[in-house]
Amino acid sequence: MSSVEKKERVFLSSPHMTGNEMKYIHEAFETNWIAPIGPNVDKFEEELAAYVGTAGGAALSSGTAAIHLALRLLEIGSGDRVFCSSLTFVASANPILYAGAEPVFIDSEKETWNMSPTALGKAFAAAHKEGHLPKAVIVVNLYGQSAKMDELMAICNEYNVPVIEDAAESLGSLYKGRKSGTIGEFGIYSFNGNKIITASSGGMLVANDLNALEKARFLGSQAKDPAPYYKHHEVGYNYRMSNVLAGIGRAQLEAIDDRVKARRKVYERYAEGFKDIPAIRFQPELEETYSNRWLSVFTLDPELTSLTPEIIKSALEAESIESRNVWNPLHQQELFKGTQFFAHGDGEAVSDNIFRHGLCLPSGSNMTVYQQMRVIEVVKGLFLQH
């Protein structure tokens, strides 16, 4: 390959346009629906809810906003506790702080890398003994893989605590035949630029409680009371999605199943390419689940290789290939210093181990086979040298 071809940038997860986005954008401009709310917003809510199988959805400015409004709908505030997955992006937990509540972090387990039912059980037992149960549990479906929702829901139902399912990374994934994000009381999706479908930005709150969703739209529109003048009786937010961006989201949603298939094909090529390297272990796919494989992520077995994620990441970057470390567990972050954390077992936390040894590979649905072979060649070359 030429030096020019060799240095062509390979991105971790770049936007993949369908070609139909401009149709909806033009409609928004031709009708002058440029503000938040509008026909595209209404249709995007209806179409996304129909796709995942919920009664409705509320299109918002981000997945973070959706989590925040879910907490508001559950009347969570100062002095309350919220249990949350630790191995996730900070956006899963920041809304807990917005609400003035206290986060308590729960470790992962090895079969999904998501919230450990064992650790969650420990946390509930301790909270029950203390007489301070959480008001909600935020379960994250990491990198497209659903958590063990049956086990987690059983524990939360035992204590009558609602679940917010953070499916920001798992739109299109399945858990025992149900769409990811539809099992808890509220589900959260993100349409950030690197997600499996994008609206440039934005998010969606889904639920089967239509009254709750109507309240979410009210709160997300500055909580303006119905009156012939500006009247407000509670705090609101500027959280609604733009009609223009909702048009992009509609076109993207039309291609969601193809995007999932493409990402899974990317994972399969990696799995095949590295099948003879026992030190590489990809994120598992739990039986009776179907991951969208938003990102293809592996961990390195330190007993089988001296390579580290940093060494591989640097080698890939030298070839203009973007990769990324696994999420740094939130219980290790300075922002959350002093918060409670419940581990899966007695040794090193599972989430800490995944972070220390994990790496996310380029996984875009628009990545060519040639680009992916460049990634595979670099990684395999490193193993030949070590």
CSV table of C-alpha atoms in Angstrom, one decimal:
chain,number,residue,atom,x,y,z
A,1,MET,CA,0.0,0.0,0.0
A,2,SER,CA,1.2,3.6,-0.7
A,3,SER,CA,2.2,5.9,2.2
A,4,VAL,CA,-0.9,8.1,1.3
A,5,GLU,CA,-3.3,5.1,1.6
A,6,LYS,CA,-1.5,3.9,4.7
A,7,LYS,CA,-2.1,7.2,6.5
A,8,GLU,CA,-5.7,7.7,5.5
A,9,ARG,CA,-7.5,8.2,8.9
A,10,VAL,CA,-9.6,5.4,10.3
A,11,PHE,CA,-12.0,6.7,12.8
A,12,LEU,CA,-13.4,4.9,15.9
A,13,SER,CA,-17.0,5.4,15.0
A,14,SER,CA,-17.8,8.1,12.5
A,15,PRO,CA,-21.3,9.2,11.3
A,16,HIS,CA,-22.8,7.1,8.5
A,17,MET,CA,-25.3,9.1,6.5
A,18,THR,CA,-28.1,7.3,4.6
A,19,GLY,CA,-28.5,9.9,1.8
A,20,ASN,CA,-32.1,10.6,2.8
A,21,GLU,CA,-31.4,13.1,5.6
A,22,MET,CA,-31.7,16.1,3.3
A,23,LYS,CA,-35.3,15.2,2.4
A,24,TYR,CA,-36.4,15.8,6.0
A,25,ILE,CA,-34.1,18.8,6.5
A,26,HIS,CA,-35.5,20.4,3.4
A,27,GLU,CA,-39.0,19.8,4.6
A,28,ALA,CA,-38.1,21.6,7.9
A,29,PHE,CA,-36.7,24.6,6.0
A,30,GLU,CA,-39.5,24.8,3.4
A,31,THR,CA,-42.1,24.8,6.2
A,32,ASN,CA,-39.9,27.1,8.4
A,33,TRP,CA,-40.1,24.6,11.3
A,34,ILE,CA,-36.6,25.4,12.5
A,35,ALA,CA,-37.3,25.7,16.2
A,36,PRO,CA,-37.5,22.9,18.8
A,37,ILE,CA,-40.7,20.9,18.3
A,38,GLY,CA,-42.3,20.4,14.9
A,39,PRO,CA,-43.5,17.7,12.6
A,40,ASN,CA,-40.1,15.9,12.4
A,41,VAL,CA,-39.9,15.8,16.2
A,42,ASP,CA,-43.4,14.3,16.5
A,43,LYS,CA,-42.7,11.7,13.8
A,44,PHE,CA,-39.3,10.8,15.2
A,45,GLU,CA,-40.9,10.1,18.6
A,46,GLU,CA,-43.6,8.0,17.0
A,47,GLU,CA,-41.2,6.1,14.7
A,48,LEU,CA,-38.6,5.4,17.4
A,49,ALA,CA,-41.3,4.2,19.9
A,50,ALA,CA,-42.8,1.9,17.2
A,51,TYR,CA,-39.4,0.5,16.4
A,52,VAL,CA,-38.5,-0.4,20.0
A,53,GLY,CA,-42.0,-1.3,21.1
A,54,THR,CA,-42.9,1.3,23.7
A,55,ALA,CA,-46.1,3.4,24.0
A,56,GLY,CA,-44.2,6.6,23.2
A,57,GLY,CA,-41.0,8.7,23.3
A,58,ALA,CA,-39.9,12.2,24.1
A,59,ALA,CA,-37.2,13.6,21.7
A,60,LEU,CA,-34.6,15.6,23.7
A,61,SER,CA,-31.4,17.4,23.3
A,62,SER,CA,-29.2,14.5,24.6
A,63,GLY,CA,-29.3,11.2,26.3
A,64,THR,CA,-28.0,13.0,29.4
A,65,ALA,CA,-31.1,15.2,29.4
A,66,ALA,CA,-33.2,12.1,29.1
A,67,ILE,CA,-31.7,10.5,32.2
A,68,HIS,CA,-32.1,13.8,34.1
A,69,LEU,CA,-35.8,14.0,33.2
A,70,ALA,CA,-36.3,10.4,34.1
A,71,LEU,CA,-34.9,11.2,37.6
A,72,ARG,CA,-37.2,14.2,37.8
A,73,LEU,CA,-40.2,12.1,36.8
A,74,LEU,CA,-39.3,9.8,39.7
A,75,GLU,CA,-39.2,12.8,42.0
A,76,ILE,CA,-35.5,12.2,43.0
A,77,GLY,CA,-33.8,15.1,44.8
A,78,SER,CA,-31.6,16.1,47.6
A,79,GLY,CA,-30.9,13.3,50.1
A,80,ASP,CA,-32.0,10.5,47.8
A,81,ARG,CA,-29.7,7.8,46.5
A,82,VAL,CA,-29.4,6.3,43.0
A,83,PHE,CA,-27.6,3.1,42.2
A,84,CYS,CA,-25.6,3.3,39.0
A,85,SER,CA,-23.3,1.1,36.8
A,86,SER,CA,-19.7,2.1,37.4
A,87,LEU,CA,-18.3,1.0,34.1
A,88,THR,CA,-19.8,3.6,31.9
A,89,PHE,CA,-19.4,7.2,30.6
A,90,VAL,CA,-19.8,10.0,33.1
A,91,ALA,CA,-23.0,11.1,31.4
A,92,SER,CA,-24.8,8.1,33.0
A,93,ALA,CA,-24.2,9.5,36.5
A,94,ASN,CA,-23.9,13.3,36.1
A,95,PRO,CA,-27.7,13.7,36.1
A,96,ILE,CA,-27.7,12.2,39.6
A,97,LEU,CA,-25.6,15.1,40.7
A,98,TYR,CA,-27.9,17.5,38.8
A,99,ALA,CA,-30.8,16.2,40.9
A,100,GLY,CA,-28.8,16.8,44.1
A,101,ALA,CA,-28.9,13.1,44.8
A,102,GLU,CA,-26.1,10.7,45.9
A,103,PRO,CA,-24.7,8.1,43.4
A,104,VAL,CA,-23.8,4.6,44.6
A,105,PHE,CA,-21.7,2.7,42.1
A,106,ILE,CA,-22.2,-1.0,41.2
A,107,ASP,CA,-19.5,-3.2,39.8
A,108,SER,CA,-19.7,-5.3,36.6
A,109,GLU,CA,-19.7,-9.0,36.0
A,110,LYS,CA,-17.6,-10.9,33.5
A,111,GLU,CA,-20.4,-12.4,31.3
A,112,THR,CA,-21.7,-9.0,29.9
A,113,TRP,CA,-19.3,-6.4,31.5
A,114,ASN,CA,-22.5,-4.8,32.8
A,115,MET,CA,-24.0,-4.3,36.3
A,116,SER,CA,-23.4,-7.4,38.5
A,117,PRO,CA,-26.6,-8.8,40.1
A,118,THR,CA,-24.3,-10.1,42.9
A,119,ALA,CA,-23.0,-6.6,43.6
A,120,LEU,CA,-26.4,-5.1,43.2
A,121,GLY,CA,-27.7,-7.6,45.8
A,122,LYS,CA,-25.0,-6.6,48.2
A,123,ALA,CA,-25.8,-2.9,47.7
A,124,PHE,CA,-29.5,-3.4,48.4
A,125,ALA,CA,-28.8,-5.5,51.4
A,126,ALA,CA,-26.6,-2.8,52.9
A,127,ALA,CA,-29.1,0.0,52.0
A,128,HIS,CA,-31.9,-2.0,53.5
A,129,LYS,CA,-30.0,-2.6,56.7
A,130,GLU,CA,-29.2,1.1,56.9
A,131,GLY,CA,-32.8,2.1,56.2
A,132,HIS,CA,-31.9,4.2,53.1
A,133,LEU,CA,-32.9,2.4,49.9
A,134,PRO,CA,-32.2,4.0,46.5
A,135,LYS,CA,-35.0,5.8,44.7
A,136,ALA,CA,-33.9,4.4,41.3
A,137,VAL,CA,-31.3,2.1,39.7
A,138,ILE,CA,-29.6,3.2,36.4
A,139,VAL,CA,-28.5,0.1,34.5
A,140,VAL,CA,-26.2,0.7,31.5
A,141,ASN,CA,-26.0,-1.6,28.4
A,142,LEU,CA,-22.3,-1.2,27.6
A,143,TYR,CA,-21.0,-1.1,24.0
A,144,GLY,CA,-24.3,-2.5,22.8
A,145,GLN,CA,-24.5,-5.6,25.1
A,146,SER,CA,-27.6,-5.8,27.3
A,147,ALA,CA,-27.0,-6.4,31.0
A,148,LYS,CA,-28.6,-9.4,32.8
A,149,MET,CA,-31.9,-7.6,33.0
A,150,ASP,CA,-34.0,-10.5,34.4
A,151,GLU,CA,-31.8,-10.9,37.4
A,152,LEU,CA,-31.4,-7.1,37.9
A,153,MET,CA,-35.1,-6.4,37.5
A,154,ALA,CA,-35.9,-9.2,40.0
A,155,ILE,CA,-33.8,-7.6,42.7
A,156,CYS,CA,-35.1,-4.1,42.0
A,157,ASN,CA,-38.7,-5.4,42.0
A,158,GLU,CA,-38.1,-7.1,45.3
A,159,TYR,CA,-37.4,-3.7,46.8
A,160,ASN,CA,-39.9,-1.9,44.7
A,161,VAL,CA,-37.3,0.4,43.2
A,162,PRO,CA,-37.7,1.6,39.5
A,163,VAL,CA,-35.1,1.0,36.8
A,164,ILE,CA,-33.8,3.5,34.3
A,165,GLU,CA,-32.3,1.5,31.4
A,166,ASP,CA,-29.4,3.5,29.9
A,167,ALA,CA,-29.4,2.1,26.3
A,168,ALA,CA,-27.4,5.1,24.8
A,169,GLU,CA,-25.1,2.6,23.2
A,170,SER,CA,-27.5,-0.3,22.6
A,171,LEU,CA,-30.2,0.9,20.2
A,172,GLY,CA,-31.1,-2.1,18.0
A,173,SER,CA,-29.8,-4.7,20.5
A,174,LEU,CA,-32.1,-7.4,21.9
A,175,TYR,CA,-32.6,-9.0,25.3
A,176,LYS,CA,-34.6,-12.3,25.1
A,177,GLY,CA,-36.6,-10.9,22.1
A,178,ARG,CA,-37.2,-7.5,23.6
A,179,LYS,CA,-35.5,-4.3,22.3
A,180,SER,CA,-32.8,-3.0,24.6
A,181,GLY,CA,-34.0,0.1,26.5
A,182,THR,CA,-37.6,-1.1,27.0
A,183,ILE,CA,-37.4,-3.3,30.1
A,184,GLY,CA,-37.0,-0.7,32.8
A,185,GLU,CA,-39.6,1.9,33.7
A,186,PHE,CA,-37.7,4.4,31.5
A,187,GLY,CA,-35.3,3.8,28.6
A,188,ILE,CA,-32.7,6.2,27.3
A,189,TYR,CA,-31.2,6.5,23.8
A,190,SER,CA,-28.5,8.8,22.5
A,191,PHE,CA,-28.0,10.1,18.9
A,192,ASN,CA,-24.6,11.6,19.5
A,193,GLY,CA,-22.3,11.8,16.4
A,194,ASN,CA,-20.5,8.5,17.2
A,195,LYS,CA,-23.6,6.4,18.0
A,196,ILE,CA,-25.0,3.6,15.8
A,197,ILE,CA,-27.5,6.2,14.3
A,198,THR,CA,-27.0,9.9,14.8
A,199,ALA,CA,-29.0,13.1,14.7
A,200,SER,CA,-25.8,15.1,15.1
A,201,SER,CA,-26.8,15.2,18.7
A,202,GLY,CA,-29.9,14.5,20.7
A,203,GLY,CA,-31.5,11.7,22.8
A,204,MET,CA,-34.8,10.0,23.5
A,205,LEU,CA,-36.7,9.1,26.6
A,206,VAL,CA,-39.0,6.1,26.1
A,207,ALA,CA,-41.7,4.6,28.3
A,208,ASN,CA,-45.1,3.0,28.4
A,209,ASP,CA,-46.4,5.7,30.6
A,210,LEU,CA,-47.8,8.4,28.2
A,211,ASN,CA,-48.6,10.8,31.1
A,212,ALA,CA,-45.0,10.6,32.2
A,213,LEU,CA,-43.7,11.3,28.7
A,214,GLU,CA,-46.0,14.3,28.4
A,215,LYS,CA,-44.6,15.6,31.7
A,216,ALA,CA,-41.1,15.1,30.3
A,217,ARG,CA,-42.0,17.2,27.3
A,218,PHE,CA,-43.4,19.9,29.6
A,219,LEU,CA,-40.3,19.9,31.8
A,220,GLY,CA,-38.0,19.9,28.8
A,221,SER,CA,-39.8,22.9,27.3
A,222,GLN,CA,-38.9,25.2,30.3
A,223,ALA,CA,-42.0,24.0,32.2
A,224,LYS,CA,-44.2,26.7,30.6
A,225,ASP,CA,-47.8,26.4,32.0
A,226,PRO,CA,-50.7,26.6,29.6
A,227,ALA,CA,-51.6,30.2,29.9
A,228,PRO,CA,-51.9,33.3,27.6
A,229,TYR,CA,-48.7,34.7,29.1
A,230,TYR,CA,-45.5,33.3,30.6
A,231,LYS,CA,-46.4,31.3,33.7
A,232,HIS,CA,-44.3,28.8,35.5
A,233,HIS,CA,-44.8,26.9,38.7
A,234,GLU,CA,-41.8,24.6,38.7
A,235,VAL,CA,-38.3,24.4,37.4
A,236,GLY,CA,-37.9,23.5,33.7
A,237,TYR,CA,-35.1,22.9,31.2
A,238,ASN,CA,-34.3,23.7,27.6
A,239,TYR,CA,-34.1,20.1,26.6
A,240,ARG,CA,-36.2,19.6,23.5
A,241,MET,CA,-34.8,18.4,20.2
A,242,SER,CA,-34.6,20.6,17.2
A,243,ASN,CA,-37.0,19.8,14.3
A,244,VAL,CA,-34.0,19.9,11.9
A,245,LEU,CA,-32.0,17.4,13.9
A,246,ALA,CA,-35.1,15.2,14.3
A,247,GLY,CA,-35.3,15.0,10.5
A,248,ILE,CA,-31.7,13.7,10.5
A,249,GLY,CA,-32.7,11.1,13.1
A,250,ARG,CA,-35.7,10.0,11.1
A,251,ALA,CA,-33.6,9.2,8.1
A,252,GLN,CA,-31.0,7.4,10.2
A,253,LEU,CA,-33.7,5.3,11.9
A,254,GLU,CA,-34.7,4.0,8.5
A,255,ALA,CA,-31.3,2.3,8.3
A,256,ILE,CA,-31.0,1.0,11.9
A,257,ASP,CA,-31.2,-2.7,11.1
A,258,ASP,CA,-28.6,-2.4,8.3
A,259,ARG,CA,-26.3,-0.5,10.7
A,260,VAL,CA,-26.6,-3.2,13.3
A,261,LYS,CA,-25.8,-5.9,10.7
A,262,ALA,CA,-22.8,-3.9,9.5
A,263,ARG,CA,-21.4,-3.4,13.0
A,264,ARG,CA,-21.8,-7.1,13.8
A,265,LYS,CA,-20.0,-8.0,10.6
A,266,VAL,CA,-17.2,-5.7,11.7
A,267,TYR,CA,-17.0,-7.6,15.0
A,268,GLU,CA,-17.0,-11.0,13.2
A,269,ARG,CA,-14.1,-9.9,11.0
A,270,TYR,CA,-12.1,-9.0,14.1
A,271,ALA,CA,-13.0,-12.2,15.8
A,272,GLU,CA,-11.9,-14.2,12.8
A,273,GLY,CA,-8.7,-12.1,12.4
A,274,PHE,CA,-7.6,-12.6,16.0
A,275,LYS,CA,-8.9,-16.1,16.5
A,276,ASP,CA,-5.3,-17.5,16.8
A,277,ILE,CA,-4.4,-15.0,19.5
A,278,PRO,CA,-5.6,-16.4,22.9
A,279,ALA,CA,-4.5,-13.3,24.8
A,280,ILE,CA,-7.3,-11.3,23.0
A,281,ARG,CA,-10.8,-11.8,24.5
A,282,PHE,CA,-13.7,-9.8,23.1
A,283,GLN,CA,-16.7,-8.6,25.1
A,284,PRO,CA,-19.0,-11.7,25.5
A,285,GLU,CA,-22.5,-11.8,24.1
A,286,LEU,CA,-24.8,-13.3,26.7
A,287,GLU,CA,-27.0,-16.2,25.6
A,288,GLU,CA,-30.4,-15.1,24.4
A,289,THR,CA,-29.1,-11.6,23.6
A,290,TYR,CA,-28.2,-9.9,20.4
A,291,SER,CA,-25.7,-7.1,20.7
A,292,ASN,CA,-25.6,-4.3,18.1
A,293,ARG,CA,-21.8,-4.4,18.6
A,294,TRP,CA,-21.7,-0.6,18.6
A,295,LEU,CA,-18.0,-0.9,19.4
A,296,SER,CA,-15.8,-4.1,19.1
A,297,VAL,CA,-13.9,-4.2,22.4
A,298,PHE,CA,-11.4,-6.7,23.7
A,299,THR,CA,-9.3,-7.2,26.8
A,300,LEU,CA,-5.8,-8.5,26.9
A,301,ASP,CA,-4.8,-11.4,29.2
A,302,PRO,CA,-1.7,-10.2,31.0
A,303,GLU,CA,-0.7,-13.8,31.7
A,304,LEU,CA,-0.5,-14.5,27.9
A,305,THR,CA,1.0,-11.3,26.6
A,306,SER,CA,3.3,-8.4,27.6
A,307,LEU,CA,1.3,-6.1,25.4
A,308,THR,CA,-0.9,-3.4,27.0
A,309,PRO,CA,-3.8,-1.3,25.6
A,310,GLU,CA,-1.5,1.7,25.6
A,311,ILE,CA,1.1,-0.1,23.4
A,312,ILE,CA,-1.5,-1.2,20.9
A,313,LYS,CA,-3.2,2.2,21.0
A,314,SER,CA,0.1,4.0,20.2
A,315,ALA,CA,0.9,1.6,17.4
A,316,LEU,CA,-2.5,2.1,15.8
A,317,GLU,CA,-2.2,5.9,16.2
A,318,ALA,CA,1.1,5.8,14.4
A,319,GLU,CA,-0.8,4.4,11.4
A,320,SER,CA,-3.5,7.1,11.8
A,321,ILE,CA,-6.0,4.6,13.2
A,322,GLU,CA,-8.2,5.8,16.1
A,323,SER,CA,-8.8,3.5,19.1
A,324,ARG,CA,-10.0,4.2,22.6
A,325,ASN,CA,-9.5,2.9,26.2
A,326,VAL,CA,-12.5,1.3,27.8
A,327,TRP,CA,-14.5,3.6,30.1
A,328,ASN,CA,-12.7,4.5,33.3
A,329,PRO,CA,-15.0,3.2,36.1
A,330,LEU,CA,-16.8,6.1,37.8
A,331,HIS,CA,-16.0,4.9,41.3
A,332,GLN,CA,-12.3,5.7,40.4
A,333,GLN,CA,-13.1,9.2,39.2
A,334,GLU,CA,-12.1,12.3,41.3
A,335,LEU,CA,-15.5,13.8,40.7
A,336,PHE,CA,-17.1,10.9,42.7
A,337,LYS,CA,-14.4,10.6,45.4
A,338,GLY,CA,-15.9,9.2,48.6
A,339,THR,CA,-19.0,7.6,47.0
A,340,GLN,CA,-19.9,4.1,47.9
A,341,PHE,CA,-19.0,1.2,45.6
A,342,PHE,CA,-20.1,-2.4,45.7
A,343,ALA,CA,-17.8,-4.9,44.0
A,344,HIS,CA,-18.7,-8.2,42.3
A,345,GLY,CA,-16.3,-10.3,44.3
A,346,ASP,CA,-13.5,-10.1,46.9
A,347,GLY,CA,-10.6,-9.4,44.6
A,348,GLU,CA,-10.0,-6.7,42.1
A,349,ALA,CA,-13.2,-5.1,40.9
A,350,VAL,CA,-14.3,-6.6,37.5
A,351,SER,CA,-14.8,-3.1,36.1
A,352,ASP,CA,-11.3,-2.0,37.1
A,353,ASN,CA,-9.8,-5.1,35.5
A,354,ILE,CA,-11.7,-4.5,32.2
A,355,PHE,CA,-10.5,-0.9,32.2
A,356,ARG,CA,-6.9,-1.8,32.8
A,357,HIS,CA,-6.8,-4.4,30.0
A,358,GLY,CA,-9.5,-3.2,27.6
A,359,LEU,CA,-9.3,-1.4,24.2
A,360,CYS,CA,-12.0,-0.3,21.8
A,361,LEU,CA,-11.3,-0.8,18.1
A,362,PRO,CA,-12.6,1.1,15.1
A,363,SER,CA,-16.1,-0.2,14.5
A,364,GLY,CA,-18.0,2.2,12.2
A,365,SER,CA,-20.7,0.7,10.0
A,366,ASN,CA,-19.1,2.7,7.1
A,367,MET,CA,-15.6,1.3,7.6
A,368,THR,CA,-14.3,-0.6,4.6
A,369,VAL,CA,-12.9,-4.1,4.7
A,370,TYR,CA,-9.6,-2.6,3.6
A,371,GLN,CA,-9.5,-0.2,6.5
A,372,GLN,CA,-10.4,-3.0,8.9
A,373,MET,CA,-7.6,-5.2,7.6
A,374,ARG,CA,-5.2,-2.3,8.3
A,375,VAL,CA,-6.3,-2.5,11.9
A,376,ILE,CA,-6.0,-6.2,12.1
A,377,GLU,CA,-2.5,-6.2,10.5
A,378,VAL,CA,-1.1,-3.6,13.0
A,379,VAL,CA,-2.4,-5.6,16.0
A,380,LYS,CA,-1.3,-9.0,14.7
A,381,GLY,CA,2.1,-7.5,13.8
A,382,LEU,CA,2.6,-6.4,17.4
A,383,PHE,CA,1.9,-9.9,18.7
A,384,LEU,CA,4.5,-11.3,16.3
A,385,GLN,CA,7.0,-8.9,17.7
A,386,HIS,CA,6.2,-9.8,21.3
